[in-house]
Every structure is written in C-alpha cells, then in structure tokens.
Amino acid sequence: MDMNEIKEIFFQECEEQLAELESGLLALNDGDTDIETVNAVFRAVHSIKGGAGAFGLDDLVGFAHVFETTLDCVRSQTLEPTQDVLKVMLRSADVLADLTAAAREGGSVEAERTAVLAKELEALAKGEALPAAPVAAAPAAAAPPPVVASAEPVSEPTDESGFQPVPFSFDDFSDEEGDVSAPVETTGSESYSNKFTVRFKPRSDLYANGNETVLLLRDLAKLGEMRVRCETDGLPAIDKLDPEGAYLAWLIEISTNSAEDEIRSVFEFAEWDCQLEVTAGEPGVEMPETAAVEEPEDAPMAVVPFDLSLLDDEPAAAEAAAPAETDIAQVTAASGEPADAGQPAPELPAATAAIAANAEKQKAAAVAAVPAAPQTIRVDLDRVDRLINLVGELVINQAMLAQSVVENETGGASAINLGLDELQQLTREIQDSVMAIRAQPVKPVFQRMSRIVREIADMTGKTVRLVTEGENTEVDKTVIDKLAEPLTHMIRNAVDHGLETPEKREAIGKSREGVLRLSAKHRSGRIVIEIADDGAGINRERVRQKAIDNGLITAEQNLPDEEIDNLIFHPGFSTAEKLSDISGRGVGMDVVKRSIQSLGGRINITSTPGKGSIFTMSLPLTLAVLDGMVVTVAGQTLVVPLTAIVETLQPEKQDIHSFGSNQRLIAIRDTFCPLVDVGHILRFRPHYADPVEGVALLVESEGGGQRALMVDAIQGQRQVVIKSLEANYTSVPGIAAATILGDGRVALILDVDSVVAASRGQSMRGEMSLAAAG
Amino acid sequence: MMKKKVLTVDDSRTIRNMLLVTLNNAGFETVQAEDGVEGLEVLEESDPDVIVTDINMPRLDGFGFIEGVRRNDRYRAIPILVLTTESDPEKKNRAREAGATGWIVKPFDPTKLIAAIERVTA
C-alpha cells in the first residue's frame, strides 16, 4: 500500500464521516439530546482533521479544528445546540464537505465563505465565555510532539532487547543503533552555551504509567553533556521499602545548547508524576566529575551497594560488575520499578485500584450501551457484480433446464420435477440474496438533499424544513447512484417554484416555514419516493396557458387537472416568471422525467392549489433484472419493460383510424392514440402489419404522451436478467439491452422511448436508455 | 532479533493504514483495533510490546482503553503512546492519570513516531 492508496482511503473515510456528521447534526436539530450523538458528530470532524493533518491538507485541518473546538463546547455542555447554533454547524458541515472535495479533486473553496463560518464558529465557542473555551487556543501552539517515555523492560519477558539493563551506563542512554558516542564525553563543555541544574524526583505513578527514569535521563543526555548525582536520602530501610515505591531523586547538571523549554520538554510527559526543578546555572552541591555517582556513604546500609555501579559511566567497570541477576535487581531498585513481573503482583495503590475499578465500570457501561453493531466487511464492488452476473447465468440456466424438462415430458411428479421445483426456489432465493448485497439505504442521498434544501433556501430567502422518512429503505446501488441528480432537480424545483416566500405564506395564513417532505418506501417490488411540499400547488391556469403558447395543446382542448399538472414534464417547460439560477435554463422537469425513465421508473405529480404538490416516483429495486412482457414481433421475441406498459388491448377494426399516408390512430375510450408498428419501426418487416391481428401495448413515453405499440402476440410476463448489448455486441437503436430466455434464445429488450421517438419521425436515439447490468 | 509488536488502536482507517505502513517499513509487526473495546480484546490475543492509541473513539475511548490495559496485571507496565490531534493539557493529564506513557500529537512525523516507539521499547 502506498501513500496514494491511503489517501484514497482517507477520502472514502471522509465521505463516511461527513455523512455521519450531517446525520448527527440533523438528529440534534430534531431534538435528539443523546450525548452519543454529540460524540459521534465530534468524532467525525475530529477524524477528518486527524487524517487531513497526516496529508498536510492545511485548509481542511484549519477549518476542522475550529469546527471541532465549537463542537467540543457542545460536548462539554458549555454551548447549547440551539437551532441557530446547529444552523451554523450544518453550514460548516457543508464547507467541510467542500474543502474535502477540493482537497480530493484539486480546486478550492471560496476563502471568504470558509473564513466567515470559521468566525461564526469561533464566536459560538467563545460566546458563552466558557472555561472550556481555551481548548481552542491551545493546539495552535503546535508544540513538537514531546514523547518522553519508557518501558519497563522487566515486565516484557518476550522483548529481548528490553531486558538488558546491565551494564547501566550512560552509553546505554543512547539509542541502540545511533549515537553511542553522543553523550557525555564526546563534546567539550566549552561548546555549550547554557548550563542548567535539573532536580528530578519521580513519584511511583511515573512507573505505573510505563515511564522509566533511565529513559528520561537518556533523552536528557542527548541534549548535551551532563553529570548526574543520585540522591538516595529518601530510601527507607529495606524492611520498610515498598517495592513499588519511588525513593530516589536525581540531580543533573547539564551543559547544553538547548533552552530551558527543551530541557523541560524531555520531562513533559512525566511532569505530573515527578517533582521537577530546572534552574539555570550550576548546582550548589558538588557534582561527580563524570556521570558517576558519589559514594553514598551516608545512605542507609541495605541499599548502598545498589546505587554505586548503576550510574557508573565506565563501561569496563560496569561489565566487570556483579552477575546478571544482581544487576537486574539493581536496576529495578534504582529506577524504583515494581519488582519482577513474574511474581504475583503486589496490591495496587489505592488510586490505581480506583482507576481500575472505574475503568471496569466504564468498559462495562460502554459495552452495554452499544447494541451489538452488525458485523460488516468491505467487499470490492467488482466481486459483487461478478457474483450477480453469475447468478444471472444461473437463473437463465435454471430456466433452460426447466424448459427442456417440460419439453421432454418426463411425466408428472417425477423426482426430476420435484428437484427442479426446489432448484427454482433456491435459485430465486440466491438471486434475491445476492441482489440484497448491492442494496443500500437511500439515506446518503437523502442526506445530500438536506444540503441542497439549505442552499436553495438561502438563495431564495425562503425558510424550509426538510422532513425525511424511510431513509433506511434499501435499493440497488446503481439506482442510488442515479437517484441524486433527478432528486436534486425536484427538490430545487419544489423549493424554488413550489414553496411561497415567508411573507406570502404569512399573508395567506400559513406558517412562515415551508415544509418539504421526502420519503421512501417499498411498494410491490419497487421503491417509491415522494417529494411533497406544502406550497402553492401548480398554477394550472398558467401551465395551461403556457402549454397553449408553446403549442403543446390547443386552446380548445379540455384537459383534466391531472393531465395539466403533468404537462410540466414536457420538454422545455418552465412556468417560473423569471428563470432563477437555481432551476436553471433548459434543465426542466422533462430532464428529470427522462432520467427517471431511463432507470425504468415513472414519475407523476399530483397537486392541490394552495396546499402543495406531491411528486411521486417509482423505481425498480435493481437494474440487473427487469420485469418484462415477452412479445412476438415478426417472428422475433422481444421483451417490453413492464413499467412502460399502461395497459394492453386487442384492437377492433372500428377502433383503427388512418390519416395521412401511413399514420394510424387507435381509439381508446374517448381519446385517440397513435399506433406504432414495432415490427416496421425496427425494420423487421417492410410493410405495416394489420393491427387487428395483433395486440396493442399502450405505453407512456418520454414526452408524456401515450402510444399504442403494435406487436403480433404476447407470450407472457417474465423476470429477465439484463445483459448489456453494448458490452457483448454493439449499441442498436431502439433496443435497450438483451436477455437470454429459458429456451436459450436471446431476446432483445425494447427501448420504448426510442421507438416512440422514431415513430414521431425523429431518429432513434443511439444511446441506450436502459442501464444494463450484465 | 524478534520483531517488536505494536498494537495500534484508532477508529480512523486512514490513520490505521498510515501506522501500518510506517511501522511495517520500520520493521515492526503491527496488530490493529478500531476502538477501545476491540483494543482490549486484541491485546489479549496479540500480546504486543507497545501500544499506540487514539483518544477519541466510539464505544470505549482512549482513556477507558488505557485504564483497561493497566488494570490487566500482565500489561501494567506496557508502554502506551497516545497518538492524537489533541494537545489540550487537561486531556493529556487525563491520559496520564489513566496510565499513558507518552503523548504524540498528530500529524505524526513517522521518524519521530518510530523514535518514540523505539525509545519506550528499548
């Protein structure tokens, strides 16, 4: 793995964190007061900051830091997450998302926008004059990471290198590989500009935290030339000696070029657990000439032998010292460490025990508080798709097998038939399960919409509340990926054109805040997404007038309300008096409709004047399989997507009307609908077939109009596995994709819109509008 | 010499991967955990020589994790380095009280990280 891959992981993770952030903030906005929600929000920003720092993404780090600081105030309950506060935070989340995107794709975010929000966040953090606020200022100092730490080698029997405390000399204070020559002797003291006296007396906590005197001294030795004197005055008689106690103090004289800060930073992490005095100048007491410690003649008898050789910096002398076992004991005693870890551990000091008890409680609480999260694994999408493809083949094979068994008529309830039934059931189950792997909740897309709503609300000066329902409704990933765009258009449209301004709403007795309801649910094997606003509803008079002006309908035509409403899906239709930059010129509801249809979906609008509009779209749960009507046209087998078919009918002779050279209409109830001969359009046959001998499939096409597709016969309805034609052959006008039927024949899946367009005299679109999964 | 084993506990995949690469390149063996709870589990299984942990994590944070480690007699003295973006003295102190050995502020400098780990495991 290289850094670029890790960076990609980082950005993926950012996406997840941003989603987490937004959903958390929205939950808080909805009155969620769970501290875990706040924590999760905080962690999301914190995590982004951490990763961004690792890649030197300074803009991102800077903003995340300010954001995090403010969130920390919420976390420490010094800042109440009111609606106003959350509004700022939601916008900050947007900026954070933009900064992330900018970092990922290159590009930049308006510095001003970032700066303004950063100011607002800072104001929030400071606004309450919190004691916790200084947290904000602290990290700016960016001190070099002061790591002063050490292990207790004795407790790590597996660590070979950690178990070599003998001989104990300053040479050992240097790193293994490195500067053996660095300490003490090598540099003349005249080259040092500063001289400090350090008095260091560890408390036993120091050792409890895995620190060790010898390693602190080793670090210190790196800063210059030093002499050390061990003060043993505090040592009790051996019978009073607590093996976990800390009795020794160290007086160090150091000549160095480092400043006092650097001296202190060596002890930074130990400073809570020791007494530390750093003073300029020489110590008032006599120091040993080398690092060796004076003979502690006055020390308590029992401990005297321990101290002497330990800090002897003459390696030769040290090596000549006592056998290893003794030396281990010496080091142990000298550094005040707990005794041999192999022994049963002595009782913990009260404080440690309390912490331990706390930790246990906290852990238990933490574990209890978390409902067992479902275990997940990350799988490459390609692998899933491969599996789906294979299952598709399996389904086809199973169907073929079933058909050949039927054709061979092995007779009634034979074992083969029973086995085949079971196989069919299993195959279907496998197929459903595999499809479910790709299924994902619509939540991320819905979350993106809340941002869209915020942006447009800001641009238009409207106050909008987005309510989402059914965010956990699952649908195939490919559908999700293609959902965002039409949804964005519809949401924009709803806020821009649907909702009234706050003033107008107030004037007509509505609340100032408009409500946009975005919901998802499963209905009969499809996902149904609704966008409902409580705005003005469609102005039918205006729509009608515009349709007349544009020549879509005639002034005489008397259309039912519903049809007028659906006129807005006509290409190029826009009723807004001035085109705002939000809805944009040329991108109308027709585009939305087309993109939804290309997913095998339908869209519909119902509107109540003064009460609002509801856009309803229904989409297939997957793009890998399709419910189709299998039909015969000029000897060919075709599949027509069931979603496109409104109804099927058997034309009677008196229903067929011709006009012009080759235009024919079919009367359906009280309207006329153009007939489209599929066989002729696709050039399966040169002449028109007699409609009376065929079947008409009434379809709803792109333009909103209906057409009757003439086919020769209907074979039946079937779920088919979609195979890409482009991937396996080449793009064919009028054909969306292909499939393999039970009898092994390839059947083409009709691209209804393209065929209808061709019937209007337009050329068939070359592009395939049905996404193919195979 | 046996490879030293480092347990890294961090909820960020990014950081975990960076640590993995950094530590592996430096000749360490690495085991990972996503949060404190997992960290305590992995600790038992993997018996590391040194721990590098984050503070802000779901389920069980770094403080709780460190306390949990120290409560285990076997790991009372294992070096625990805290790797975090926080440099708040109060937080440091809490980590300290919990039993942390050292404190490294992210973004970590790989050289310094390695140096720190080598120092505490020497």
PDB file of C-alpha atoms in Angstrom, chain A residues 23-168:
ATOM      1  CA  SER A  23     -26.985  12.958  10.100  1.00  0.00           C
ATOM      2  CA  GLY A  24     -25.836  13.641  13.643  1.00  0.00           C
ATOM      3  CA  LEU A  25     -26.370  17.371  13.287  1.00  0.00           C
ATOM      4  CA  LEU A  26     -29.770  16.795  11.743  1.00  0.00           C
ATOM      5  CA  ALA A  27     -30.686  14.476  14.590  1.00  0.00           C
ATOM      6  CA  LEU A  28     -29.666  17.145  17.070  1.00  0.00           C
ATOM      7  CA  ASN A  29     -31.697  19.606  15.089  1.00  0.00           C
ATOM      8  CA  ASP A  30     -34.681  17.334  15.507  1.00  0.00           C
ATOM      9  CA  GLY A  31     -34.278  17.386  19.236  1.00  0.00           C
ATOM     10  CA  ASP A  32     -32.026  14.392  19.781  1.00  0.00           C
ATOM     11  CA  THR A  33     -30.226  15.047  23.049  1.00  0.00           C
ATOM     12  CA  ASP A  34     -28.227  11.853  23.281  1.00  0.00           C
ATOM     13  CA  ILE A  35     -24.656  12.609  24.251  1.00  0.00           C
ATOM     14  CA  GLU A  36     -23.530   9.783  21.989  1.00  0.00           C
ATOM     15  CA  THR A  37     -24.908  11.705  19.028  1.00  0.00           C
ATOM     16  CA  VAL A  38     -22.841  14.706  20.012  1.00  0.00           C
ATOM     17  CA  ASN A  39     -19.833  12.482  20.487  1.00  0.00           C
ATOM     18  CA  ALA A  40     -20.290  10.910  17.095  1.00  0.00           C
ATOM     19  CA  VAL A  41     -20.531  14.333  15.466  1.00  0.00           C
ATOM     20  CA  PHE A  42     -17.422  15.451  17.263  1.00  0.00           C
ATOM     21  CA  ARG A  43     -15.542  12.318  16.319  1.00  0.00           C
ATOM     22  CA  ALA A  44     -16.451  12.731  12.685  1.00  0.00           C
ATOM     23  CA  VAL A  45     -14.859  16.180  12.495  1.00  0.00           C
ATOM     24  CA  HIS A  46     -12.005  15.099  14.684  1.00  0.00           C
ATOM     25  CA  SER A  47     -11.265  12.151  12.474  1.00  0.00           C
ATOM     26  CA  ILE A  48     -11.263  14.252   9.325  1.00  0.00           C
ATOM     27  CA  LYS A  49      -8.909  16.664  10.978  1.00  0.00           C
ATOM     28  CA  GLY A  50      -6.589  13.893  12.051  1.00  0.00           C
ATOM     29  CA  GLY A  51      -6.347  12.346   8.622  1.00  0.00           C
ATOM     30  CA  ALA A  52      -6.103  15.690   6.869  1.00  0.00           C
ATOM     31  CA  GLY A  53      -3.202  16.597   9.100  1.00  0.00           C
ATOM     32  CA  ALA A  54      -1.389  13.483   8.057  1.00  0.00           C
ATOM     33  CA  PHE A  55      -1.585  14.571   4.435  1.00  0.00           C
ATOM     34  CA  GLY A  56      -0.771  18.185   5.104  1.00  0.00           C
ATOM     35  CA  LEU A  57      -4.180  19.411   3.953  1.00  0.00           C
ATOM     36  CA  ASP A  58      -3.888  22.594   5.915  1.00  0.00           C
ATOM     37  CA  ASP A  59      -7.105  24.295   4.833  1.00  0.00           C
ATOM     38  CA  LEU A  60      -9.048  21.276   5.875  1.00  0.00           C
ATOM     39  CA  VAL A  61      -7.205  20.922   9.143  1.00  0.00           C
ATOM     40  CA  GLY A  62      -7.652  24.595   9.956  1.00  0.00           C
ATOM     41  CA  PHE A  63     -11.366  24.623   9.423  1.00  0.00           C
ATOM     42  CA  ALA A  64     -11.927  21.226  11.003  1.00  0.00           C
ATOM     43  CA  HIS A  65     -10.059  22.436  14.013  1.00  0.00           C
ATOM     44  CA  VAL A  66     -12.262  25.465  14.551  1.00  0.00           C
ATOM     45  CA  PHE A  67     -15.327  23.358  13.954  1.00  0.00           C
ATOM     46  CA  GLU A  68     -14.132  20.718  16.355  1.00  0.00           C
ATOM     47  CA  THR A  69     -13.467  23.285  19.040  1.00  0.00           C
ATOM     48  CA  THR A  70     -17.012  24.549  18.855  1.00  0.00           C
ATOM     49  CA  LEU A  71     -18.346  21.021  18.870  1.00  0.00           C
ATOM     50  CA  ASP A  72     -16.256  20.323  21.910  1.00  0.00           C
ATOM     51  CA  CYS A  73     -18.127  23.112  23.674  1.00  0.00           C
ATOM     52  CA  VAL A  74     -21.357  21.339  22.841  1.00  0.00           C
ATOM     53  CA  ARG A  75     -19.863  18.116  24.059  1.00  0.00           C
ATOM     54  CA  SER A  76     -18.789  19.638  27.343  1.00  0.00           C
ATOM     55  CA  GLN A  77     -22.259  21.183  27.581  1.00  0.00           C
ATOM     56  CA  THR A  78     -20.989  24.717  27.689  1.00  0.00           C
ATOM     57  CA  LEU A  79     -22.697  25.525  24.433  1.00  0.00           C
ATOM     58  CA  GLU A  80     -26.280  24.595  23.924  1.00  0.00           C
ATOM     59  CA  PRO A  81     -27.038  23.216  20.468  1.00  0.00           C
ATOM     60  CA  THR A  82     -29.912  25.544  19.687  1.00  0.00           C
ATOM     61  CA  GLN A  83     -31.411  25.716  16.212  1.00  0.00           C
ATOM     62  CA  ASP A  84     -29.300  28.762  15.465  1.00  0.00           C
ATOM     63  CA  VAL A  85     -26.144  27.043  16.583  1.00  0.00           C
ATOM     64  CA  LEU A  86     -26.996  23.987  14.538  1.00  0.00           C
ATOM     65  CA  LYS A  87     -27.691  26.102  11.511  1.00  0.00           C
ATOM     66  CA  VAL A  88     -24.146  27.388  11.632  1.00  0.00           C
ATOM     67  CA  MET A  89     -22.893  23.881  12.171  1.00  0.00           C
ATOM     68  CA  LEU A  90     -24.802  22.439   9.274  1.00  0.00           C
ATOM     69  CA  ARG A  91     -23.330  25.076   7.025  1.00  0.00           C
ATOM     70  CA  SER A  92     -19.951  24.353   8.452  1.00  0.00           C
ATOM     71  CA  ALA A  93     -20.500  20.717   7.601  1.00  0.00           C
ATOM     72  CA  ASP A  94     -21.171  21.826   4.032  1.00  0.00           C
ATOM     73  CA  VAL A  95     -17.974  23.818   3.944  1.00  0.00           C
ATOM     74  CA  LEU A  96     -16.086  20.908   5.393  1.00  0.00           C
ATOM     75  CA  ALA A  97     -17.511  18.717   2.646  1.00  0.00           C
ATOM     76  CA  ASP A  98     -16.455  21.266   0.039  1.00  0.00           C
ATOM     77  CA  LEU A  99     -12.983  21.541   1.484  1.00  0.00           C
ATOM     78  CA  THR A 100     -12.697  17.780   1.419  1.00  0.00           C
ATOM     79  CA  ALA A 101     -13.862  17.651  -2.170  1.00  0.00           C
ATOM     80  CA  ALA A 102     -11.440  20.429  -3.071  1.00  0.00           C
ATOM     81  CA  ALA A 103      -8.621  18.534  -1.455  1.00  0.00           C
ATOM     82  CA  ARG A 104      -9.580  15.407  -3.301  1.00  0.00           C
ATOM     83  CA  GLU A 105     -10.142  16.791  -6.743  1.00  0.00           C
ATOM     84  CA  GLY A 106      -7.928  19.794  -6.599  1.00  0.00           C
ATOM     85  CA  GLY A 107      -9.612  23.142  -6.698  1.00  0.00           C
ATOM     86  CA  SER A 108     -10.513  25.440  -3.934  1.00  0.00           C
ATOM     87  CA  VAL A 109     -13.279  26.721  -1.770  1.00  0.00           C
ATOM     88  CA  GLU A 110     -14.040  30.396  -1.514  1.00  0.00           C
ATOM     89  CA  ALA A 111     -11.753  31.541   1.218  1.00  0.00           C
ATOM     90  CA  GLU A 112     -14.266  34.096   2.322  1.00  0.00           C
ATOM     91  CA  ARG A 113     -17.011  31.577   2.874  1.00  0.00           C
ATOM     92  CA  THR A 114     -14.717  29.459   4.967  1.00  0.00           C
ATOM     93  CA  ALA A 115     -13.459  32.437   6.900  1.00  0.00           C
ATOM     94  CA  VAL A 116     -16.933  33.747   7.646  1.00  0.00           C
ATOM     95  CA  LEU A 117     -18.092  30.445   9.014  1.00  0.00           C
ATOM     96  CA  ALA A 118     -14.902  29.934  10.943  1.00  0.00           C
ATOM     97  CA  LYS A 119     -15.561  33.302  12.590  1.00  0.00           C
ATOM     98  CA  GLU A 120     -19.101  32.312  13.412  1.00  0.00           C
ATOM     99  CA  LEU A 121     -17.916  29.060  14.895  1.00  0.00           C
ATOM    100  CA  GLU A 122     -15.296  30.827  16.937  1.00  0.00           C
ATOM    101  CA  ALA A 123     -17.860  33.276  18.168  1.00  0.00           C
ATOM    102  CA  LEU A 124     -20.067  30.399  19.252  1.00  0.00           C
ATOM    103  CA  ALA A 125     -17.220  28.775  21.087  1.00  0.00           C
ATOM    104  CA  LYS A 126     -16.301  31.977  22.833  1.00  0.00           C
ATOM    105  CA  GLY A 127     -19.740  33.467  23.074  1.00  0.00           C
ATOM    106  CA  GLU A 128     -20.617  31.762  26.282  1.00  0.00           C
ATOM    107  CA  ALA A 129     -17.372  32.683  27.999  1.00  0.00           C
ATOM    108  CA  LEU A 130     -16.716  29.123  28.795  1.00  0.00           C
ATOM    109  CA  PRO A 131     -13.987  27.803  30.951  1.00  0.00           C
ATOM    110  CA  ALA A 132     -13.506  25.165  28.329  1.00  0.00           C
ATOM    111  CA  ALA A 133     -13.016  27.682  25.568  1.00  0.00           C
ATOM    112  CA  PRO A 134      -9.230  27.916  25.924  1.00  0.00           C
ATOM    113  CA  VAL A 135      -9.157  24.472  24.485  1.00  0.00           C
ATOM    114  CA  ALA A 136      -9.479  26.273  21.221  1.00  0.00           C
ATOM    115  CA  ALA A 137      -6.316  28.226  21.578  1.00  0.00           C
ATOM    116  CA  ALA A 138      -4.109  25.506  22.873  1.00  0.00           C
ATOM    117  CA  PRO A 139      -3.465  23.369  19.824  1.00  0.00           C
ATOM    118  CA  ALA A 140      -2.459  26.362  17.755  1.00  0.00           C
ATOM    119  CA  ALA A 141       0.844  26.378  19.537  1.00  0.00           C
ATOM    120  CA  ALA A 142       1.664  23.123  17.784  1.00  0.00           C
ATOM    121  CA  ALA A 143       4.390  22.072  20.070  1.00  0.00           C
ATOM    122  CA  PRO A 144       6.713  19.410  18.776  1.00  0.00           C
ATOM    123  CA  PRO A 145       5.459  16.060  19.877  1.00  0.00           C
ATOM    124  CA  PRO A 146       7.123  15.598  23.215  1.00  0.00           C
ATOM    125  CA  VAL A 147       7.471  11.962  23.764  1.00  0.00           C
ATOM    126  CA  VAL A 148       9.284  11.138  26.849  1.00  0.00           C
ATOM    127  CA  ALA A 149       8.518   7.677  27.683  1.00  0.00           C
ATOM    128  CA  SER A 150       9.901   4.407  28.613  1.00  0.00           C
ATOM    129  CA  ALA A 151       9.025   0.862  29.078  1.00  0.00           C
ATOM    130  CA  GLU A 152       9.550  -1.374  31.956  1.00  0.00           C
ATOM    131  CA  PRO A 153      11.631  -3.990  30.352  1.00  0.00           C
ATOM    132  CA  VAL A 154      11.267  -6.312  33.278  1.00  0.00           C
ATOM    133  CA  SER A 155       7.600  -6.766  32.602  1.00  0.00           C
ATOM    134  CA  GLU A 156       8.192  -7.664  28.995  1.00  0.00           C
ATOM    135  CA  PRO A 157       9.906 -11.005  29.051  1.00  0.00           C
ATOM    136  CA  THR A 158       9.245 -11.508  25.344  1.00  0.00           C
ATOM    137  CA  ASP A 159      11.176  -8.425  24.498  1.00  0.00           C
ATOM    138  CA  GLU A 160      14.762  -9.428  24.258  1.00  0.00           C
ATOM    139  CA  SER A 161      16.192  -6.009  23.872  1.00  0.00           C
ATOM    140  CA  GLY A 162      14.161  -4.588  26.690  1.00  0.00           C
ATOM    141  CA  PHE A 163      15.687  -6.963  29.133  1.00  0.00           C
ATOM    142  CA  GLN A 164      19.227  -5.722  29.142  1.00  0.00           C
ATOM    143  CA  PRO A 165      19.637  -3.231  31.897  1.00  0.00           C
ATOM    144  CA  VAL A 166      23.179  -4.245  32.671  1.00  0.00           C
ATOM    145  CA  PRO A 167      25.592  -2.618  32.487  1.00  0.00           C
ATOM    146  CA  PHE A 168      23.930   0.581  33.416  1.00  0.00           C
TER     147      PHE A 168
END
